[in-house]
Each structure stands twice: as structure tokens, then as C-alpha cells.
Coordinates of C-alpha atoms in Angstrom, one line a residue:
Chain A
M72 CA 121.0 46.6 190.8
I73 CA 121.5 46.0 186.9
F74 CA 118.0 45.1 186.1
D75 CA 117.0 48.4 188.6
H76 CA 120.2 50.2 186.7
W77 CA 118.5 49.3 183.0
R78 CA 114.8 50.4 184.3
T79 CA 116.2 53.5 185.0
R80 CA 117.7 54.6 182.0
R81 CA 114.8 53.7 180.4
Q82 CA 113.1 56.3 182.7
L83 CA 115.4 58.9 182.0
S84 CA 113.9 60.6 179.2
L85 CA 110.5 60.4 181.3
L86 CA 112.2 62.2 183.9
A87 CA 113.8 64.9 182.1
M88 CA 109.9 65.4 180.5
G89 CA 108.7 65.5 183.9
A90 CA 106.5 63.1 183.2
L91 CA 106.8 60.1 186.1
D92 CA 104.6 60.6 189.1
E93 CA 106.0 61.3 192.4
S94 CA 107.6 58.3 193.6
E95 CA 108.6 57.1 189.9
A96 CA 110.5 59.9 190.1
A97 CA 111.6 60.1 193.4
A98 CA 113.2 56.2 192.7
A99 CA 115.3 57.1 189.5
R100 CA 117.1 60.3 191.1
R101 CA 117.9 58.1 193.9
H102 CA 119.5 56.0 191.1
V103 CA 121.2 58.9 188.9
A104 CA 122.7 60.0 192.0
A105 CA 124.3 56.7 193.0
C106 CA 125.1 56.1 188.8
P107 CA 127.6 58.8 187.2
R108 CA 127.0 57.7 183.8
C109 CA 123.1 58.3 184.2
A110 CA 123.7 61.8 185.5
V111 CA 125.6 62.1 182.6
E112 CA 122.7 61.3 180.4
L113 CA 120.3 62.8 182.5
S114 CA 121.7 66.1 182.1
A115 CA 122.0 66.1 178.4
L116 CA 118.6 65.1 178.3
G117 CA 117.7 68.3 180.4
D118 CA 119.4 70.6 177.8
F119 CA 117.9 68.9 175.1
V120 CA 114.1 69.2 176.8
S121 CA 115.1 72.8 177.4
L122 CA 115.8 73.3 173.6
L123 CA 112.4 71.8 173.5
Q124 CA 110.6 74.2 175.7
R125 CA 111.6 76.9 173.5
D126 CA 109.4 75.7 171.1
P127 CA 106.9 79.4 170.3
V128 CA 104.3 76.4 169.3
R129 CA 104.2 75.4 173.4
T130 CA 102.8 79.6 174.3
A131 CA 100.6 79.9 170.6
A132 CA 97.4 81.5 171.0
P133 CA 94.7 81.7 168.6
G134 CA 95.1 85.0 166.9
M135 CA 91.2 85.5 167.4
D136 CA 88.8 86.0 170.3
D137 CA 87.2 83.1 171.3
A138 CA 83.6 84.9 170.7
L139 CA 84.2 85.0 167.1
L140 CA 85.4 81.9 167.2
A141 CA 82.6 80.7 168.6
R142 CA 80.6 82.2 166.6
L143 CA 82.2 81.0 163.4
T144 CA 82.2 77.3 164.6
L145 CA 78.4 77.8 164.7
A146 CA 78.0 79.3 161.5
R147 CA 80.4 76.0 160.3
F148 CA 78.3 73.8 162.2
D149 CA 75.1 74.9 160.1
Q150 CA 76.9 75.0 157.1
A151 CA 77.5 71.2 157.8
R152 CA 74.5 70.5 158.5
V153 CA 73.0 72.2 155.0
E154 CA 75.1 70.6 152.9
P155 CA 76.0 67.4 154.2
K156 CA 78.9 65.0 152.4
A157 CA 77.9 63.1 149.5
S158 CA 77.9 59.5 150.6
W159 CA 78.0 55.8 148.7
R160 CA 74.4 56.1 150.1
W161 CA 73.5 58.9 147.0
P162 CA 72.5 56.2 144.7
F163 CA 69.3 54.7 146.6
V164 CA 68.2 58.8 147.3
A165 CA 68.9 59.5 143.5
I166 CA 67.8 56.7 141.8
P167 CA 64.2 56.6 143.0
A168 CA 64.0 60.3 142.9
A169 CA 64.8 60.3 138.8
A170 CA 62.1 57.4 138.1
A171 CA 59.3 58.9 140.3
A172 CA 60.4 62.3 138.2
L173 CA 60.2 60.7 135.2
A174 CA 56.9 58.9 135.9
A175 CA 54.8 62.2 136.9
I176 CA 56.9 63.7 133.4
V177 CA 54.8 60.8 131.7
L178 CA 51.9 60.3 133.5
V179 CA 51.0 63.2 135.0
P180 CA 49.4 65.3 132.0
R181 CA 48.1 62.1 130.8
V182 CA 45.7 61.9 133.7
L183 CA 45.4 65.7 133.5
D184 CA 43.8 65.0 130.0
E185 CA 41.7 62.7 131.1
K186 CA 40.1 64.5 133.8
Q187 CA 39.6 67.6 131.3
T188 CA 38.0 65.7 128.4
H189 CA 35.5 64.1 131.2
A190 CA 34.9 67.8 133.7
P191 CA 32.4 69.9 132.8
R192 CA 34.3 73.4 131.0
E193 CA 32.6 75.7 134.1
A194 CA 34.0 73.4 136.4
A195 CA 37.5 73.8 134.8
A196 CA 37.1 77.6 134.8
N197 CA 36.5 76.9 138.7
E198 CA 39.4 75.3 139.2
I199 CA 42.0 77.2 138.3
L200 CA 41.3 80.4 140.6
V201 CA 43.4 80.4 143.2
P202 CA 42.1 82.5 146.3
E203 CA 43.7 85.6 146.5
A204 CA 44.8 84.7 150.3
A205 CA 46.3 81.4 149.4
L206 CA 48.9 83.5 146.7
K207 CA 49.5 86.6 149.3
R208 CA 50.9 83.9 151.7
M209 CA 52.8 82.3 148.5
E210 CA 54.6 85.3 148.2
R211 CA 55.1 86.0 151.7
N212 CA 57.0 82.3 152.1
V213 CA 59.0 83.1 148.1
A214 CA 59.8 86.4 149.9
R215 CA 61.6 85.3 153.1
E216 CA 63.2 82.2 151.1
Q217 CA 64.4 84.5 148.5
A218 CA 66.1 85.8 152.0
V219 CA 67.1 83.4 153.8
S220 CA 68.9 82.1 150.6
Y221 CA 71.0 85.8 150.0
L222 CA 71.6 85.7 153.8
N223 CA 73.3 82.1 153.7
D224 CA 74.8 82.7 151.0
A225 CA 76.4 86.1 152.3
Q226 CA 77.3 84.5 156.0
D227 CA 79.2 81.7 153.7
V228 CA 81.3 84.8 151.8
L229 CA 81.8 86.5 155.1
V230 CA 82.7 83.1 157.5
T231 CA 85.7 82.5 154.7
V232 CA 86.6 86.5 155.0
A233 CA 86.6 86.5 158.7
S234 CA 88.1 82.8 159.1
A235 CA 90.9 82.0 156.7
P236 CA 91.4 82.8 153.3
Q237 CA 93.4 81.1 151.3
L238 CA 97.0 82.7 149.8
C239 CA 97.3 84.5 146.8
D240 CA 99.3 82.3 144.4
R241 CA 101.0 85.0 143.1
K242 CA 101.7 87.2 145.9
R243 CA 102.5 84.8 148.5
R244 CA 101.8 88.0 151.5
T245 CA 98.6 88.7 150.2
L246 CA 95.5 86.8 150.6
D247 CA 93.3 85.6 147.7
L248 CA 89.9 86.7 147.8
A249 CA 89.3 87.2 143.8
E250 CA 86.2 84.8 144.6
E251 CA 85.0 86.1 147.8
A252 CA 84.6 89.8 145.8
R253 CA 83.2 88.2 142.9
R254 CA 80.2 86.3 145.1
S255 CA 79.7 89.8 146.9
R256 CA 79.4 91.8 143.9
D257 CA 76.9 88.4 142.8
L258 CA 75.1 89.2 146.1
L259 CA 74.7 92.8 145.4
S260 CA 73.1 92.1 142.5
R261 CA 70.6 89.6 143.7
R262 CA 69.4 91.4 147.0
A263 CA 68.7 94.0 144.8
M264 CA 66.1 91.8 142.3
L265 CA 65.0 89.6 144.7
V266 CA 65.4 91.3 148.6
D267 CA 62.8 93.9 148.9
L268 CA 63.7 95.3 151.7
D269 CA 60.8 97.2 152.0
S270 CA 58.5 94.5 152.1
D271 CA 56.9 93.4 155.1
E272 CA 57.4 90.2 155.3
V273 CA 61.5 91.0 155.6
R274 CA 60.9 94.4 157.5
S275 CA 62.1 92.9 160.5
V276 CA 65.7 91.9 159.6
R277 CA 65.9 95.2 157.2
P278 CA 68.4 96.2 159.8
I279 CA 70.7 92.8 159.5
L280 CA 70.0 93.0 155.4
E281 CA 71.5 96.6 155.7
D282 CA 74.4 96.0 157.4
V283 CA 75.1 92.3 155.7
E284 CA 74.5 94.5 152.3
R285 CA 77.6 97.1 153.7
V286 CA 80.1 94.3 154.3
L287 CA 79.8 92.5 151.2
R288 CA 79.9 96.2 149.4
E289 CA 83.5 96.3 150.9
V290 CA 84.4 92.8 150.3
A291 CA 83.2 93.4 146.8
V292 CA 86.1 96.6 145.9
L293 CA 88.6 94.4 147.4
D294 CA 92.0 93.4 145.8
P295 CA 91.8 89.9 144.2
C296 CA 94.8 89.4 146.4
A297 CA 94.3 91.7 149.3
R298 CA 96.8 93.0 152.3
P299 CA 95.8 91.2 155.7
Q300 CA 95.2 94.9 156.9
D301 CA 93.1 95.5 153.8
L302 CA 90.4 93.2 155.9
D303 CA 90.7 94.7 159.3
A304 CA 87.9 97.3 158.7
I305 CA 85.7 94.5 157.8
H306 CA 86.7 91.9 160.9
A307 CA 85.9 94.9 163.2
Q308 CA 82.5 95.2 161.8
L309 CA 81.5 91.7 161.7
R310 CA 82.9 91.3 165.4
E311 CA 81.6 94.3 166.7
G312 CA 78.6 94.2 165.1
R313 CA 77.8 90.3 165.4
L314 CA 77.0 90.1 162.2
L315 CA 77.6 86.5 161.8
M316 CA 75.6 85.4 165.4
K317 CA 72.8 87.7 164.0
I318 CA 72.6 86.3 160.4
N319 CA 71.9 83.4 162.1
L320 CA 69.2 84.1 164.3
M321 CA 67.8 85.9 161.7
T322 CA 67.7 83.3 158.6
R323 CA 66.0 80.9 161.9
E324 CA 63.4 84.1 162.5
L325 CA 62.7 83.9 158.9
Q326 CA 62.2 80.6 158.4
G327 CA 59.8 80.4 161.4
Chain B
M239 CA 78.8 69.7 177.6
L240 CA 75.7 68.2 178.7
R241 CA 74.0 71.1 177.1
L242 CA 75.3 71.0 174.1
A243 CA 74.1 67.5 174.0
T244 CA 70.3 68.7 174.3
G245 CA 71.1 71.3 171.3
D246 CA 71.8 74.7 173.5
R247 CA 73.8 76.6 171.1
D248 CA 74.6 78.6 173.6
A249 CA 76.9 76.6 175.8
L250 CA 80.0 76.3 172.5
A251 CA 81.5 79.5 173.6
P252 CA 82.5 79.0 177.4
L253 CA 83.3 75.3 175.9
M254 CA 85.4 76.9 173.7
E255 CA 86.7 79.5 175.9
R256 CA 88.1 76.9 178.3
H257 CA 89.7 74.9 175.9
S258 CA 90.4 76.2 172.2
R259 CA 94.0 77.5 173.6
R260 CA 95.1 73.7 174.1
V261 CA 93.4 72.8 170.8
Y262 CA 94.9 74.9 168.8
R263 CA 98.9 74.0 170.1
I264 CA 97.9 70.8 169.4
A265 CA 96.7 71.7 165.8
L266 CA 99.9 73.7 165.0
S267 CA 102.3 71.5 167.0
Y268 CA 100.9 69.3 163.8
L269 CA 100.2 71.7 160.5
R270 CA 102.8 74.7 161.7
D271 CA 100.2 77.2 160.1
P272 CA 97.9 79.4 162.5
D273 CA 95.5 79.3 159.5
E274 CA 95.2 75.8 159.3
A275 CA 95.5 75.2 163.3
L276 CA 92.8 78.1 163.6
D277 CA 90.7 75.6 160.9
A278 CA 91.5 72.7 162.6
V279 CA 90.0 74.3 165.7
Q280 CA 86.8 74.9 164.4
E281 CA 86.6 71.6 162.6
T282 CA 87.1 69.8 166.1
F283 CA 84.5 72.4 168.0
V284 CA 82.3 71.6 164.5
K285 CA 82.6 67.4 165.1
A286 CA 82.4 67.6 169.5
M287 CA 78.9 69.4 168.5
Q288 CA 77.8 66.9 165.7
H289 CA 79.1 63.8 168.2
A290 CA 77.9 65.4 171.5
A291 CA 74.7 63.3 171.9
R292 CA 77.8 60.4 172.2
W293 CA 79.6 61.9 174.7
D294 CA 79.4 59.6 177.9
G295 CA 78.8 62.2 180.8
A296 CA 80.9 60.4 183.1
S297 CA 84.3 60.8 181.2
A298 CA 86.2 64.3 181.4
V299 CA 85.8 66.7 178.1
A300 CA 88.9 67.3 177.2
P301 CA 90.3 64.1 176.7
W302 CA 87.7 63.7 174.3
L303 CA 88.2 67.2 173.1
M304 CA 92.0 66.7 172.1
K305 CA 91.6 63.1 170.4
I306 CA 89.0 64.5 167.7
A307 CA 92.0 67.4 167.5
V308 CA 94.8 64.8 166.6
N309 CA 93.0 62.7 164.8
H310 CA 91.5 65.3 162.9
S311 CA 95.2 67.3 163.1
I312 CA 96.4 64.0 161.7
D313 CA 93.8 63.7 158.7
V314 CA 94.9 67.4 157.7
Y315 CA 98.3 66.3 158.1
R316 CA 98.1 63.6 155.7
R317 CA 96.3 65.2 152.9
G318 CA 99.3 68.2 152.5
K319 CA 101.4 65.1 152.9
R320 CA 99.7 63.5 149.9
R321 CA 99.7 66.8 148.5
G322 CA 103.8 67.4 148.6
A323 CA 103.0 70.2 151.1
R324 CA 106.2 70.9 153.0
I325 CA 106.3 72.3 156.3
Q326 CA 108.1 75.7 155.7
P327 CA 108.5 78.8 157.6
W328 CA 105.7 81.3 157.6
E329 CA 106.2 83.6 154.1
D330 CA 103.6 86.6 154.6
G331 CA 106.3 88.8 156.3
T332 CA 104.5 88.5 159.3
P333 CA 106.4 86.4 161.9
P334 CA 105.1 83.4 163.0
E335 CA 105.1 85.0 167.2
E336 CA 102.9 87.5 165.8
R337 CA 100.4 85.5 164.2
F338 CA 100.8 83.4 166.6
A339 CA 99.3 86.0 169.5
G340 CA 101.1 84.5 172.0
D341 CA 103.3 86.2 174.7
Q342 CA 105.6 88.6 173.1
P343 CA 109.2 88.0 173.2
S344 CA 111.9 90.1 172.3
P345 CA 112.9 89.9 168.2
E346 CA 115.6 88.0 169.2
S347 CA 114.6 85.9 171.3
A348 CA 111.6 85.2 168.7
A349 CA 113.8 84.7 165.2
E350 CA 115.8 81.9 167.7
G351 CA 112.1 80.5 169.1
R352 CA 111.3 80.3 165.2
Q353 CA 114.1 78.6 164.2
I354 CA 114.5 75.9 167.0
G355 CA 110.3 76.0 166.0
E356 CA 110.6 74.5 162.2
R357 CA 113.5 72.3 163.1
I358 CA 111.0 71.1 165.8
A359 CA 108.4 70.3 163.4
Q360 CA 110.8 68.5 161.0
A361 CA 112.1 66.1 163.4
L362 CA 108.5 65.8 164.2
Q363 CA 108.1 64.8 160.7
A364 CA 110.3 61.4 161.5
L365 CA 108.5 60.0 164.2
P366 CA 105.8 57.5 163.8
E367 CA 102.4 58.6 163.9
A368 CA 101.1 56.9 167.5
H369 CA 104.8 58.0 169.1
R370 CA 104.1 61.8 167.7
A371 CA 101.1 61.6 169.5
V372 CA 101.8 61.1 172.6
F373 CA 104.9 63.3 172.2
T374 CA 102.7 65.8 171.8
L375 CA 99.8 65.8 174.0
R376 CA 102.7 65.4 177.1
H377 CA 105.0 68.1 175.3
Y378 CA 102.6 70.5 174.1
D379 CA 99.5 70.1 176.0
G380 CA 101.1 69.1 179.5
M381 CA 99.0 65.7 179.5
S382 CA 99.8 63.2 182.6
L383 CA 100.8 59.8 181.0
E384 CA 97.7 58.2 182.2
E385 CA 95.4 61.1 180.2
I386 CA 97.5 60.1 177.5
A387 CA 97.0 56.9 177.9
A388 CA 93.2 57.1 178.4
T389 CA 93.1 59.9 175.1
L390 CA 95.0 57.8 172.9
G391 CA 93.1 54.3 173.8
L392 CA 96.9 52.8 174.8
S393 CA 98.3 51.2 177.6
L394 CA 100.3 53.1 180.2
G395 CA 103.2 51.0 179.3
T396 CA 102.7 51.9 175.5
V397 CA 102.2 55.3 176.7
K398 CA 106.0 55.5 178.7
S399 CA 107.6 53.8 176.1
S400 CA 106.6 55.7 173.1
L401 CA 107.5 59.0 175.2
H402 CA 110.7 56.9 175.5
R403 CA 111.8 55.9 171.9
A404 CA 110.4 59.8 170.6
V405 CA 112.7 61.7 173.1
Y406 CA 115.4 59.4 171.9
R407 CA 114.4 59.8 168.2
L408 CA 113.7 63.7 168.0
R409 CA 117.2 63.9 169.9
E410 CA 118.8 62.1 167.3
R411 CA 117.3 64.4 164.2
L412 CA 117.5 67.2 166.2
E413 CA 121.4 66.2 166.2
E414 CA 121.6 65.7 162.1
L415 CA 119.2 68.7 161.3
R416 CA 122.2 71.2 163.2

């Protein structure tokens, strides 16, 4: 009986939390019915558990719809793949790479000099001619790479704006978007210089580039300490235009 | 989950639809900050995608995800502690119950809930990590003791004694905080 009493006393908290299975709960209740001290303790624990149940976290939900959350998560997953964390292995990669680069700087000019002294002048003149088709191919690749790099950087900015900007130090009720606004302005000038919307290479992604540019323009003019409601229109454009997902798709298309 | 393991990115949205609320509540119970909790949800699913191939196809997905969520939340929580951050009431003027976007209580019960939440958050900090994890999975996720044991890799006996101690320690702490 005494052993049963102490075993049940240890189970009262679990009973109050609703964590015991049916048979254990029934046995504990039988004991409590015959034990006034246990009944008092169970009642006190019940009051305490009721208090715990009023914690609003128990009914909380993310303030963002699942589809947008999934898109942001995919963008973050891609970013993590592109920028793997630095690890203890870096010297094993970096040192041989540096050695190879140094060797190339020292040895390649010598080899070229040697070749040039022995080769006929005519042949040298022919060698520097690059076929026009190859040049065009290179231009196409460069244009695509620039568009991809622009879209990746824009996505980075937009993901931060869409997910969780830091609070402003100066005004705690506002969001710190100074860095995102600055990066947006940089990106807009970079787009104007490097990505030609009329070129054949990026024509297929032009609507996305224009949408991205429109949103970046809004981010670029945000107050460095913006109010949460200032972002409502930007969030709506990202959500309704499914922009982050489209950026993912388009960068993949451009990368072939 | 099997689709994710084979690289099917479209499988993420339905998986998140099913589990993101649970993961969010676990993270929020540790971090008590809606933005950090949202961040933790994303990190949990990023980690799930990165390690999807390691998932044992026979076991349930939820405990596996919850384990990632608990470990990640503990990491973030520890980093916050190292930086000297303290749990504070939300200060942007928006009451937490609105930011949590869950059920909408009356202003009075919301204010009361907020106070209770802050006190519970403080009391939870006093628990050893294993006890806290057991309590969190039971109280905020409603897992059975067997599921908690499987999720955290503990014996059923350890889970029971951890929950028992957590409840009494919390009760003590909350009485001190009154």
C-alpha cells in the first residue's frame, strides 16, 4: 500500500498533464479516490496545469502562409548550397589552389615566350583569331551569367525583406532595412549597366526581371527604419506574383 | 518525405503545410520571439531537406522533424544566452497574440495570456535542457510519452521522471515569480 502510494504520488504530475495511458491513469485515479492527501495534491496540480494551458504559444501559428514559407525555405536551401559554410577543410583546398595559381603565374609566360620564339610569325597571327561563333557564344554565356548573378542577389535581398528583418536599434518598433535598401539601389544600377533586357539571351526571363526591378525600386526607397506596414505592399507583390519561386525557376532556366 | 529525399522540391510545400505549425510552436516555446521562431521553422526544414536522404523511410516524419526543431531551437537559444539576450515582452507595439496569428482572444484574456506566457518563459529557463525538451514536446506539441522517448532517444522511464521533475520545478519557479 505504501509502495503504491509513493509510486502514484510520482505519477500525479503526469496524470494532471494527461500524459498517462488509460490503464495507468485508471489505476492512479483509483488510488487518489482512496487517498485524501493525493486528492488535494492532484487538485493543486490540476490548477497549475490549467494555468500552463493559458500560455498563448500553445495556439500560436506562423504569421505567414505555408506556400510563401515553403518558397522562402527553398530559397534559403538553395542559398545554403551555393554558399557552404567555411569549415576546417578550407586549408586543404585553398593552399593547393594558391600554389597552382602561383605556378601558373610564373610558368605560363615562360612557356608562351618559348613557343613564340620558335613558331613562325604567320601561325602566331592566325592563332589570335577567334571564330565569330565562339565569340557570340561567350557573349551569350556572359549575359546569362550576369542575369543569374543579378537574380540571385535580388532574391537574397527579397528573402530578407519577406522573412525576418532585424528590429531597428534606434526605434524598436521599426524594422532595420538600411542594408536591403542600399543593396537594392546597387542592384538597380548594376542591372542597368550589365543586364540588357532587350538581348536575345535574357528575353525569355524579361517579365521576371521587370517584376524584380519593380519590387527592388520599392525596397530601395524604404526608410532605413521602416514601419512593418510599409512592407505590406511589397509582401503582397512577392506573394501574389510568386516572385521568389519564379526567380528560382528562371535562374535554373538561365543556367541551362 | 520520400519525394524530398529523391530531390523533388515540390514535396516541401505539403510537408510544411502538415508540420510547420507544430515546429513553430516548439521553436516559439524556446525562443519566445515570433520572428526567430519563423526563422527556426525555415532552418528546420532546410536541415530536413539537406538530410532527407538519411531519413529512415520506416519511421514517422513528425518525430524526426521535431528532433531537428528542438536541437536547432536549443542552439539558437544558447547563442542568445551567450550574447546576453534576455527574454523580453514584444516591444514593437503589436501584442504577441496578434503576431502569433493564432486564435484571436479578447484583449483582456490576451493581456493575461501574455503575462502568463512571460512568466512561463522565465520559469522554463530554469529547467535542465532534457527536462525542458520533454516538457516542451508534451505541453506544446501534445506528444505521448512514448513518442517523446523515441524523438529524444530517451528511455520511457527517463521521460516520465523528467516530466515529473519539470512540472514540480516549474510550479516552484512560477510561485517564486508571482
